[in-house]
CSV table of C-alpha atoms in Angstrom, one decimal:
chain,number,residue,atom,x,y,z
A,4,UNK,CA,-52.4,-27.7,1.3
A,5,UNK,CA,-53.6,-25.6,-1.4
A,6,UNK,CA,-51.3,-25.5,-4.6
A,7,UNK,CA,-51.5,-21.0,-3.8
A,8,UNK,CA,-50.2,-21.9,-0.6
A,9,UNK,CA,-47.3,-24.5,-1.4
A,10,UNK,CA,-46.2,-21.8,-4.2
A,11,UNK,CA,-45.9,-19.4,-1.3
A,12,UNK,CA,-44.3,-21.9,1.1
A,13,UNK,CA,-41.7,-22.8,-1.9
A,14,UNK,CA,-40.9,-19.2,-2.6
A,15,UNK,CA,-40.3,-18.5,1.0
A,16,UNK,CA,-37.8,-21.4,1.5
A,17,UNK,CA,-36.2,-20.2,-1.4
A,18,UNK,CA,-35.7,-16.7,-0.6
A,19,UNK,CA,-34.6,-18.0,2.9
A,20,UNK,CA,-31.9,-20.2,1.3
A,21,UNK,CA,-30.9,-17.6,-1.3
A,22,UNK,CA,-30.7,-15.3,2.1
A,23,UNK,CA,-28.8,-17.5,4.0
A,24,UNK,CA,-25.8,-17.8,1.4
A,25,UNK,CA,-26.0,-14.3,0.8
A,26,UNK,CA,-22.5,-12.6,2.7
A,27,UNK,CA,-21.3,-9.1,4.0
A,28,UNK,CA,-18.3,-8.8,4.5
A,29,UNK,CA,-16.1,-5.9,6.1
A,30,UNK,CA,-12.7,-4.5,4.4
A,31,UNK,CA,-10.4,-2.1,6.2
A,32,UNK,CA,-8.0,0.6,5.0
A,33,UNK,CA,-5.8,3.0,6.2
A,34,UNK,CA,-6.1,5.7,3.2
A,35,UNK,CA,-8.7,8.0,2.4
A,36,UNK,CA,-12.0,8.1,0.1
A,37,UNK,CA,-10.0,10.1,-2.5
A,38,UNK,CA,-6.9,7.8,-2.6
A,39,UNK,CA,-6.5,5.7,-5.8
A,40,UNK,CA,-6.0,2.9,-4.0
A,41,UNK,CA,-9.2,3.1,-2.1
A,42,UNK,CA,-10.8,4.5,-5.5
A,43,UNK,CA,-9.8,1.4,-6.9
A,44,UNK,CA,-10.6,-0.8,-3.7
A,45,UNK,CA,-14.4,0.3,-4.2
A,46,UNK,CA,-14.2,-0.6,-8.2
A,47,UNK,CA,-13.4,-4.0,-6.8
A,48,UNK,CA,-15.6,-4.6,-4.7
A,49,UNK,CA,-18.6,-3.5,-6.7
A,50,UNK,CA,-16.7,-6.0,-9.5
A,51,UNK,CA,-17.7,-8.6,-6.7
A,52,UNK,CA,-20.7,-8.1,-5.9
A,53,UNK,CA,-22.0,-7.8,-9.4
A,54,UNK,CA,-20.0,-10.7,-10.5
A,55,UNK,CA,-21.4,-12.6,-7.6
A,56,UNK,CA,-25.4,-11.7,-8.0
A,57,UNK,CA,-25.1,-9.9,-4.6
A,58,UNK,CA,-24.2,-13.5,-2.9
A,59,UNK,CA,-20.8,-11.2,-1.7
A,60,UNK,CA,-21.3,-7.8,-0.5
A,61,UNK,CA,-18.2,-6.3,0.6
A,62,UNK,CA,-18.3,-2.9,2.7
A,63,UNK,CA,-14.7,-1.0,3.0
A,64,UNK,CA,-14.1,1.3,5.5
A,65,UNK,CA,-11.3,3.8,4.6
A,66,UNK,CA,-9.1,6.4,6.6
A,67,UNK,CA,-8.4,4.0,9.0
A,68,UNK,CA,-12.1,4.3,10.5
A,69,UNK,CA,-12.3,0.7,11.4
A,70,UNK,CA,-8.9,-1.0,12.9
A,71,UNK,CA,-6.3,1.4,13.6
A,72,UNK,CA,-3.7,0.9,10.4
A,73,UNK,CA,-0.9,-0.7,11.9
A,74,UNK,CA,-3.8,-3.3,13.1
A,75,UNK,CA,-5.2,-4.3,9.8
A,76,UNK,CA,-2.8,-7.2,9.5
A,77,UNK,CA,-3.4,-8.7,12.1
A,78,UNK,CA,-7.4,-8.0,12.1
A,79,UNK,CA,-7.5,-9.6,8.6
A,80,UNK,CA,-5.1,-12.5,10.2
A,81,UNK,CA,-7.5,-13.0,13.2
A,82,UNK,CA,-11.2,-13.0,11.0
A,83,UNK,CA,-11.8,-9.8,12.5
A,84,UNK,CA,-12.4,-8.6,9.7
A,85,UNK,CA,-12.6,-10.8,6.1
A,86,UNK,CA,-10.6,-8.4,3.8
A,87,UNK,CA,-7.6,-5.8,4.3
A,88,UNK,CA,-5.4,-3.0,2.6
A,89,UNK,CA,-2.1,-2.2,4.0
A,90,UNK,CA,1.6,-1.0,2.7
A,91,UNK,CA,3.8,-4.4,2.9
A,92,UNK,CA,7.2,-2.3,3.9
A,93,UNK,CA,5.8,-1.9,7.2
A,94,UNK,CA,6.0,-5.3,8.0
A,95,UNK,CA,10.1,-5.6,7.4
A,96,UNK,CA,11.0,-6.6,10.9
A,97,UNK,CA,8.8,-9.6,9.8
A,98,UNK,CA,10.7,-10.7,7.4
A,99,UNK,CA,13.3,-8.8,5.1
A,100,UNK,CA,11.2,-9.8,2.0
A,101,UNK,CA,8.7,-7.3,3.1
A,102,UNK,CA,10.8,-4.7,2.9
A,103,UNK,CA,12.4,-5.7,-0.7
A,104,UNK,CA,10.4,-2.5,-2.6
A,105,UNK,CA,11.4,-0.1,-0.2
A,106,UNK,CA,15.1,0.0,-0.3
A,107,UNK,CA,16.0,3.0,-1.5
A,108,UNK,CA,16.9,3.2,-5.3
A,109,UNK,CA,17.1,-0.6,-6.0
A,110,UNK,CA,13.7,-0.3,-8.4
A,111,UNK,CA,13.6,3.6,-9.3
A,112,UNK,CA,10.5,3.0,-12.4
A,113,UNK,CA,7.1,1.8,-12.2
A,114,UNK,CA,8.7,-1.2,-15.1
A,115,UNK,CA,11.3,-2.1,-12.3
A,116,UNK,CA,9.1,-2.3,-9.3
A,117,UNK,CA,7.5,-4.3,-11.8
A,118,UNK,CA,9.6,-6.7,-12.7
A,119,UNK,CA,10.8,-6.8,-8.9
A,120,UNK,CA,7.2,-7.6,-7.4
A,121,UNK,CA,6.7,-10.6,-10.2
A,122,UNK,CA,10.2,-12.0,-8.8
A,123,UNK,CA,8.9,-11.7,-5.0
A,124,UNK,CA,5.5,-12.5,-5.3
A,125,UNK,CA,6.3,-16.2,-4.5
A,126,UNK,CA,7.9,-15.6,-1.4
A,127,UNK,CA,5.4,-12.9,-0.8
A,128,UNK,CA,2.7,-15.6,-1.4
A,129,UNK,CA,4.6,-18.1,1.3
A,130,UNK,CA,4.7,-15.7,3.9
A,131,UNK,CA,1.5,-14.3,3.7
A,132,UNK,CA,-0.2,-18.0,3.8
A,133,UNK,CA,1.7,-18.7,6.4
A,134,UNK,CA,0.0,-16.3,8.5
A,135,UNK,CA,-3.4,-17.2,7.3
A,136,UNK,CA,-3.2,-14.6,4.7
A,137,UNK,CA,-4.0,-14.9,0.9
A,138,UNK,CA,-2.9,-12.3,-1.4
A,139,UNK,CA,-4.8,-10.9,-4.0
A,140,UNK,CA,-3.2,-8.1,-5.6
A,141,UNK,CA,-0.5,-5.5,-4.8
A,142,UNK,CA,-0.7,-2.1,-6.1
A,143,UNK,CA,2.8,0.1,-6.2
A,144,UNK,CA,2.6,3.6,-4.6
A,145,UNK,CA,4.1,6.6,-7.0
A,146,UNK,CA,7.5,6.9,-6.6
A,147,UNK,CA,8.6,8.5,-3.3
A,148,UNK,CA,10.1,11.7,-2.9
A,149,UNK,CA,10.7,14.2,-0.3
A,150,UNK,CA,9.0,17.2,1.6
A,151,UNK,CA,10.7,19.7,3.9
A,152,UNK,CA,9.5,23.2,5.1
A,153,UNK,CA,12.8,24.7,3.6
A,154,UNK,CA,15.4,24.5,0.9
A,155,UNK,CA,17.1,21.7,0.7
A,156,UNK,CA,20.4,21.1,-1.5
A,157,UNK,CA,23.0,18.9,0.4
A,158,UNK,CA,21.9,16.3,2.4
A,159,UNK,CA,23.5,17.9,5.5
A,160,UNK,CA,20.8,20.5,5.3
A,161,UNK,CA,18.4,17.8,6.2
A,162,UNK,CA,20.4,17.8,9.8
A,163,UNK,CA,17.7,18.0,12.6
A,164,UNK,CA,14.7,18.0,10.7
A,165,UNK,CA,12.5,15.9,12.4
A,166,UNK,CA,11.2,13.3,9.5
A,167,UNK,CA,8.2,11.4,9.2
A,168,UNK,CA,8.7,7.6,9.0
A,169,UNK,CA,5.7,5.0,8.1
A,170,UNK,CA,8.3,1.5,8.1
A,171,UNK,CA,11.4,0.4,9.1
A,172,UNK,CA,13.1,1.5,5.7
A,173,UNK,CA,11.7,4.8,6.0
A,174,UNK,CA,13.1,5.0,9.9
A,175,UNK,CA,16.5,4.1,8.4
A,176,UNK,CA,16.2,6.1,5.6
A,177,UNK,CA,16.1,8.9,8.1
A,178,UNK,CA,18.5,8.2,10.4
A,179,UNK,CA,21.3,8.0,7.3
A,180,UNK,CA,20.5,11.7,6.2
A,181,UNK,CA,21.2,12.8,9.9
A,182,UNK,CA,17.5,13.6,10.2
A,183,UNK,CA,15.5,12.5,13.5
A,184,UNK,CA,12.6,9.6,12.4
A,185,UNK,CA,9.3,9.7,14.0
A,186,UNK,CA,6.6,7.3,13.3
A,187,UNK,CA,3.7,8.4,11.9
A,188,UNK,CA,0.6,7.2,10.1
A,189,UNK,CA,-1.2,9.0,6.9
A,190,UNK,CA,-3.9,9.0,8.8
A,191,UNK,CA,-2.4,11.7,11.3
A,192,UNK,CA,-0.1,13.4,9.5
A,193,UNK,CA,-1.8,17.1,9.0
A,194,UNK,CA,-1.9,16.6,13.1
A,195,UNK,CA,1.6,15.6,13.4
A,196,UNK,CA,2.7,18.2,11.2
A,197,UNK,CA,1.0,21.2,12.8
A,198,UNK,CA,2.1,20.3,15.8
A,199,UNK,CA,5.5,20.2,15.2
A,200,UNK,CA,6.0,16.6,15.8
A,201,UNK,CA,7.4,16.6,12.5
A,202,UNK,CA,8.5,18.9,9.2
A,203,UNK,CA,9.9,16.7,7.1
A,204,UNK,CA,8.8,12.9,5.1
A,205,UNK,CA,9.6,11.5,2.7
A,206,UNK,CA,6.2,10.0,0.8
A,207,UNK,CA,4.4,10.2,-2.7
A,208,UNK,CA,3.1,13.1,-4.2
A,209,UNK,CA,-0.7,11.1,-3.5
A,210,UNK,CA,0.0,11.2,0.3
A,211,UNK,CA,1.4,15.0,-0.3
A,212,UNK,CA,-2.1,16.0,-1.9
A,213,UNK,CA,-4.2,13.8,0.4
A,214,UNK,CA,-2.6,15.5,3.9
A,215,UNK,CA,-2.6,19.0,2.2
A,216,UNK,CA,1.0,19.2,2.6
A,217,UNK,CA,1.2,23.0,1.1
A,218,UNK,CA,-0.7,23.7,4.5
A,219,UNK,CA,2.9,23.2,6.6
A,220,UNK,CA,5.5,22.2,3.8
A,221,UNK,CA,7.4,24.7,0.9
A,222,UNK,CA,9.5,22.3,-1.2
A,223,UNK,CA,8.7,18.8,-2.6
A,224,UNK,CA,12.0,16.7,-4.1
A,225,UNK,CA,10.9,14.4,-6.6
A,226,UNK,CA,14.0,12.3,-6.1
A,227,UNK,CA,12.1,8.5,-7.2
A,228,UNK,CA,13.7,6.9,-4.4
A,229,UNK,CA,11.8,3.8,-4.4
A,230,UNK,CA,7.8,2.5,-4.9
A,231,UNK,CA,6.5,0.8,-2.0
A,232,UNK,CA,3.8,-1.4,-2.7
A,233,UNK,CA,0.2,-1.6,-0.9
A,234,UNK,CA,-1.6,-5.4,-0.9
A,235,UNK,CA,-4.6,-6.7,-0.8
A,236,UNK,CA,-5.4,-9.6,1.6
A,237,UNK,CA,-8.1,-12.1,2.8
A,238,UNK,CA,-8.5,-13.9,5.5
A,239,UNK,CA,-7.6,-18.2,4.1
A,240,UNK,CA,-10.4,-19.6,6.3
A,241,UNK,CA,-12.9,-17.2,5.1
A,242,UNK,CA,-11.7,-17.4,1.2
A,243,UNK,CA,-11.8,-21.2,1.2
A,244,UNK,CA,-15.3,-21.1,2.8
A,245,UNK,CA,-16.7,-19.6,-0.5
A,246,UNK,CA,-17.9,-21.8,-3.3
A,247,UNK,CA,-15.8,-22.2,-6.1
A,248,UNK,CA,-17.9,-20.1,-8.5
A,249,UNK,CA,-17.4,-17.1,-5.9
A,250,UNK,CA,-13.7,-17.5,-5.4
A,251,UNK,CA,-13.3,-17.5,-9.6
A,252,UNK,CA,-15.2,-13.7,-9.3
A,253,UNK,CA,-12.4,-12.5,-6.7
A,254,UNK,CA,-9.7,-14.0,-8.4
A,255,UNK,CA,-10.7,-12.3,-11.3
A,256,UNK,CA,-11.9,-8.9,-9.9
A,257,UNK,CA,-8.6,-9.2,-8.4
A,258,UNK,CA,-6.5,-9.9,-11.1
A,259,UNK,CA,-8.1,-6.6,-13.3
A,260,UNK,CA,-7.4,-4.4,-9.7
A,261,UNK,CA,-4.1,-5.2,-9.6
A,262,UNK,CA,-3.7,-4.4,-13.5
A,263,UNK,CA,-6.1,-1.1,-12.7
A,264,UNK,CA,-4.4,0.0,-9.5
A,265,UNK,CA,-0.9,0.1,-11.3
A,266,UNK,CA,-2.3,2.7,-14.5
A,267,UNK,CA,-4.3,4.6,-11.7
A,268,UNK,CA,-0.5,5.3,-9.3
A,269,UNK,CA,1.4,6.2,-13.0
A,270,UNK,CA,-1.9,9.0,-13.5
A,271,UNK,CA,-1.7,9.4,-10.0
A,272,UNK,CA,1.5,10.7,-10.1
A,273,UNK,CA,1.7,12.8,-13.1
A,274,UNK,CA,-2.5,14.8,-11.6
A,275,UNK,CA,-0.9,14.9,-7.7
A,276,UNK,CA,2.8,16.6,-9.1
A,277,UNK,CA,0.7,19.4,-10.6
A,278,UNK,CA,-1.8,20.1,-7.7
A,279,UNK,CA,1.0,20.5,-5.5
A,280,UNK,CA,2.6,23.0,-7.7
A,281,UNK,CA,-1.0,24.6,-7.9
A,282,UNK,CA,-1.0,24.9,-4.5
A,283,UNK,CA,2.3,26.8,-4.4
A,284,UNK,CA,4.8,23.5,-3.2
A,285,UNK,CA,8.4,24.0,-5.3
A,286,UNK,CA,8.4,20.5,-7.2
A,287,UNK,CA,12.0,19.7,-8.6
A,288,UNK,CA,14.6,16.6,-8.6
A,289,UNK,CA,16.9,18.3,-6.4
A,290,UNK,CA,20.4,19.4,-6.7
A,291,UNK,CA,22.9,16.7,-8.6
A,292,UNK,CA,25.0,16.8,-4.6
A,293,UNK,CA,21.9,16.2,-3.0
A,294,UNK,CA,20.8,13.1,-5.4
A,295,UNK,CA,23.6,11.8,-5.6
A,296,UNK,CA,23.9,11.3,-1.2
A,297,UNK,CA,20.2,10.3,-1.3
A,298,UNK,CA,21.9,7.5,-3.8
A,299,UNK,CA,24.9,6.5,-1.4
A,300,UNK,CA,22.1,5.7,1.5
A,301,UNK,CA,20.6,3.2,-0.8
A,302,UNK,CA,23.5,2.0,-1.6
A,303,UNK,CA,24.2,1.3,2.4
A,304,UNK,CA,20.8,0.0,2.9
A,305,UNK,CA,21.1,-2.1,0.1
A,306,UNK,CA,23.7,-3.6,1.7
A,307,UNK,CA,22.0,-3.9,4.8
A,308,UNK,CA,19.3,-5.6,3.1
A,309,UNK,CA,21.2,-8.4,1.1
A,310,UNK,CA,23.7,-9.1,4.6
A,311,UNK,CA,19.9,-9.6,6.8
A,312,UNK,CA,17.9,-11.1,4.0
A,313,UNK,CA,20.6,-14.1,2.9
A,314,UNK,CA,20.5,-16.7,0.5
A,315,UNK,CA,16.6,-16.0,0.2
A,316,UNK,CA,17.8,-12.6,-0.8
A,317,UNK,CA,20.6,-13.4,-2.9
A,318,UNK,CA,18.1,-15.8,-5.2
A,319,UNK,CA,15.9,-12.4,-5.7
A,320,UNK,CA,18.7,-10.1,-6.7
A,321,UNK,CA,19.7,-12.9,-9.0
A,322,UNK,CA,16.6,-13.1,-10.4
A,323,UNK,CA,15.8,-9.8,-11.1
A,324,UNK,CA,19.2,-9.0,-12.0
A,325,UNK,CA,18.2,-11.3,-15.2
């Protein structure tokens, strides 16, 4: 064989080799392109594949385009898909853990939420890898407040309204204030709310500004009940398949996302609050009566928590009590 020809064979082989290693993989989410989360998703990724040469090319499909959102769990669980996004509360008939970040008024400040994610994390970790899951980062959600299509200033004004609820601690939450819960995703919410299925939820100012909530809501109370967390997941199998040089690029792409996401939801919060008022939705904190019932259904469902959630609960209050 001709040395032009066994160049050409070598540099085919090698292309085929390089082509062969090279992956896609898919990554689902249930929030839109103009999210932060999903904003920050895509930094990620690109982080990735640039840190990887193009070896890992990761494609996310947002609004829930992909698997349905209470499926992403379970698709990332099952290899599906390789990668998924997806709020951890509305898992807590799992497991009380993942419901920790969303009882109401336990961690009211993104320092708290903090501090109360670093002292979960491990059991977070256990769980998740227990389920074939490995977490990569967790990304808290502004603080939570509420929309209604009137006035609200005592808690029996809310009485009736029928509220959105995305978790089990949201479904509570609702129940307590007298108000009727209704499950329903971001992804349907304009729907829901034009069709009267609901006219109330309590969410972030992002999800308020994402479903155009001045379209069928007046007031927004900025009450900080709590700061639910997204995380990031992939599937174990398909992780420890990688070579090690790979996994170091989404350990570390992860580790700056998770730093990212959380200065991205404190902006996030501060940019959203104005465009609702822009938009002509009454932002306040509510009357003192009003804050102050909101506060005695935390208390209750912080009790709740600690009496389902046990010794394994009792060892997280402790330590983030410290």
């Amino acid at each position: 064989m001709k040395l032009k020809q066994l160049v050409f064979v070598g540099a085919a082989v090698a292309f085929s080799l390089s082509a062969a290693q090279a992956q896609t993989w898919r990554m689902a989410t249930a929030y839109p392109e103009a999210n932060f989360h999903t904003q920050n998703i895509n930094q990620f990724v690109k982080e990735i594949e640039e840190g990887t040469g193009g070896k890992l090319t990761i494609n996310v499909h947002p609004g829930g385009s992909l698997i349905k959102p209470a499926e992403i769990k379970n698709a990332t669980r099952s290899r599906q898909i390789e990668m998924g996004e997806f709020i951890i509360s509305g898992l807590a008939n799992e497991n009380p853990v993942f419901a920790l970040d969303s009882v109401p008024f336990m961690a009211t400040s993104y320092d708290e939420s903090f501090k109360m994610y670093q002292v979960s994390k491990p059991y977070l970790d256990e769980l998740f890898a227990k389920q074939n899951l490995k977490v990569l980062y967790s990304v808290a959600w502004p603080p939570q407040g509420l929309y209604t299509e009137r006035p609200i200033e005592k808690i029996e004004d809310l009485k009736g309204l029928r509220m959105r609820a995305y978790s089990p601690q949201t479904e509570r939450f609702a129940q307590l204030a007298g108000a009727v819960p209704t499950q329903i995703e971001a992804t349907d919410l304009a729907q829901a709310f034009t069709t009267g299925r609901v006219n109330a939820m309590i969410t972030s100012a992002s999800t308020g500004v994402n479903s155009s909530a001045w379209d069928f809501l007046t007031h927004y109370y900025d009450v900080a009940a709590f700061l639910p967390k997204n995380v990031v997941v992939v599937n174990k199998r398909s992780f420890e398949a990688l070579d090690e040089a790979t996994k170091k690029v989404i350990i570390d792409a992860a580790a700056k996302a998770e730093q990212r996401g959380w200065e991205m939801s404190k902006e996030d919060r501060i940019k959203q609050g104005q465009v609702l008022r822009d938009h002509g939705i009454t932002v306040s904190e509510g009357t003192e009566e009003l804050r102050a019932a909101l506060q005695a259904i935390g208390a209750k469902m912080a009790t709740e928590w600690s009496k389902e959630a046990g010794k394994q609960g009792e060892d997280i209050i402790q330590a983030y009590s410290n």
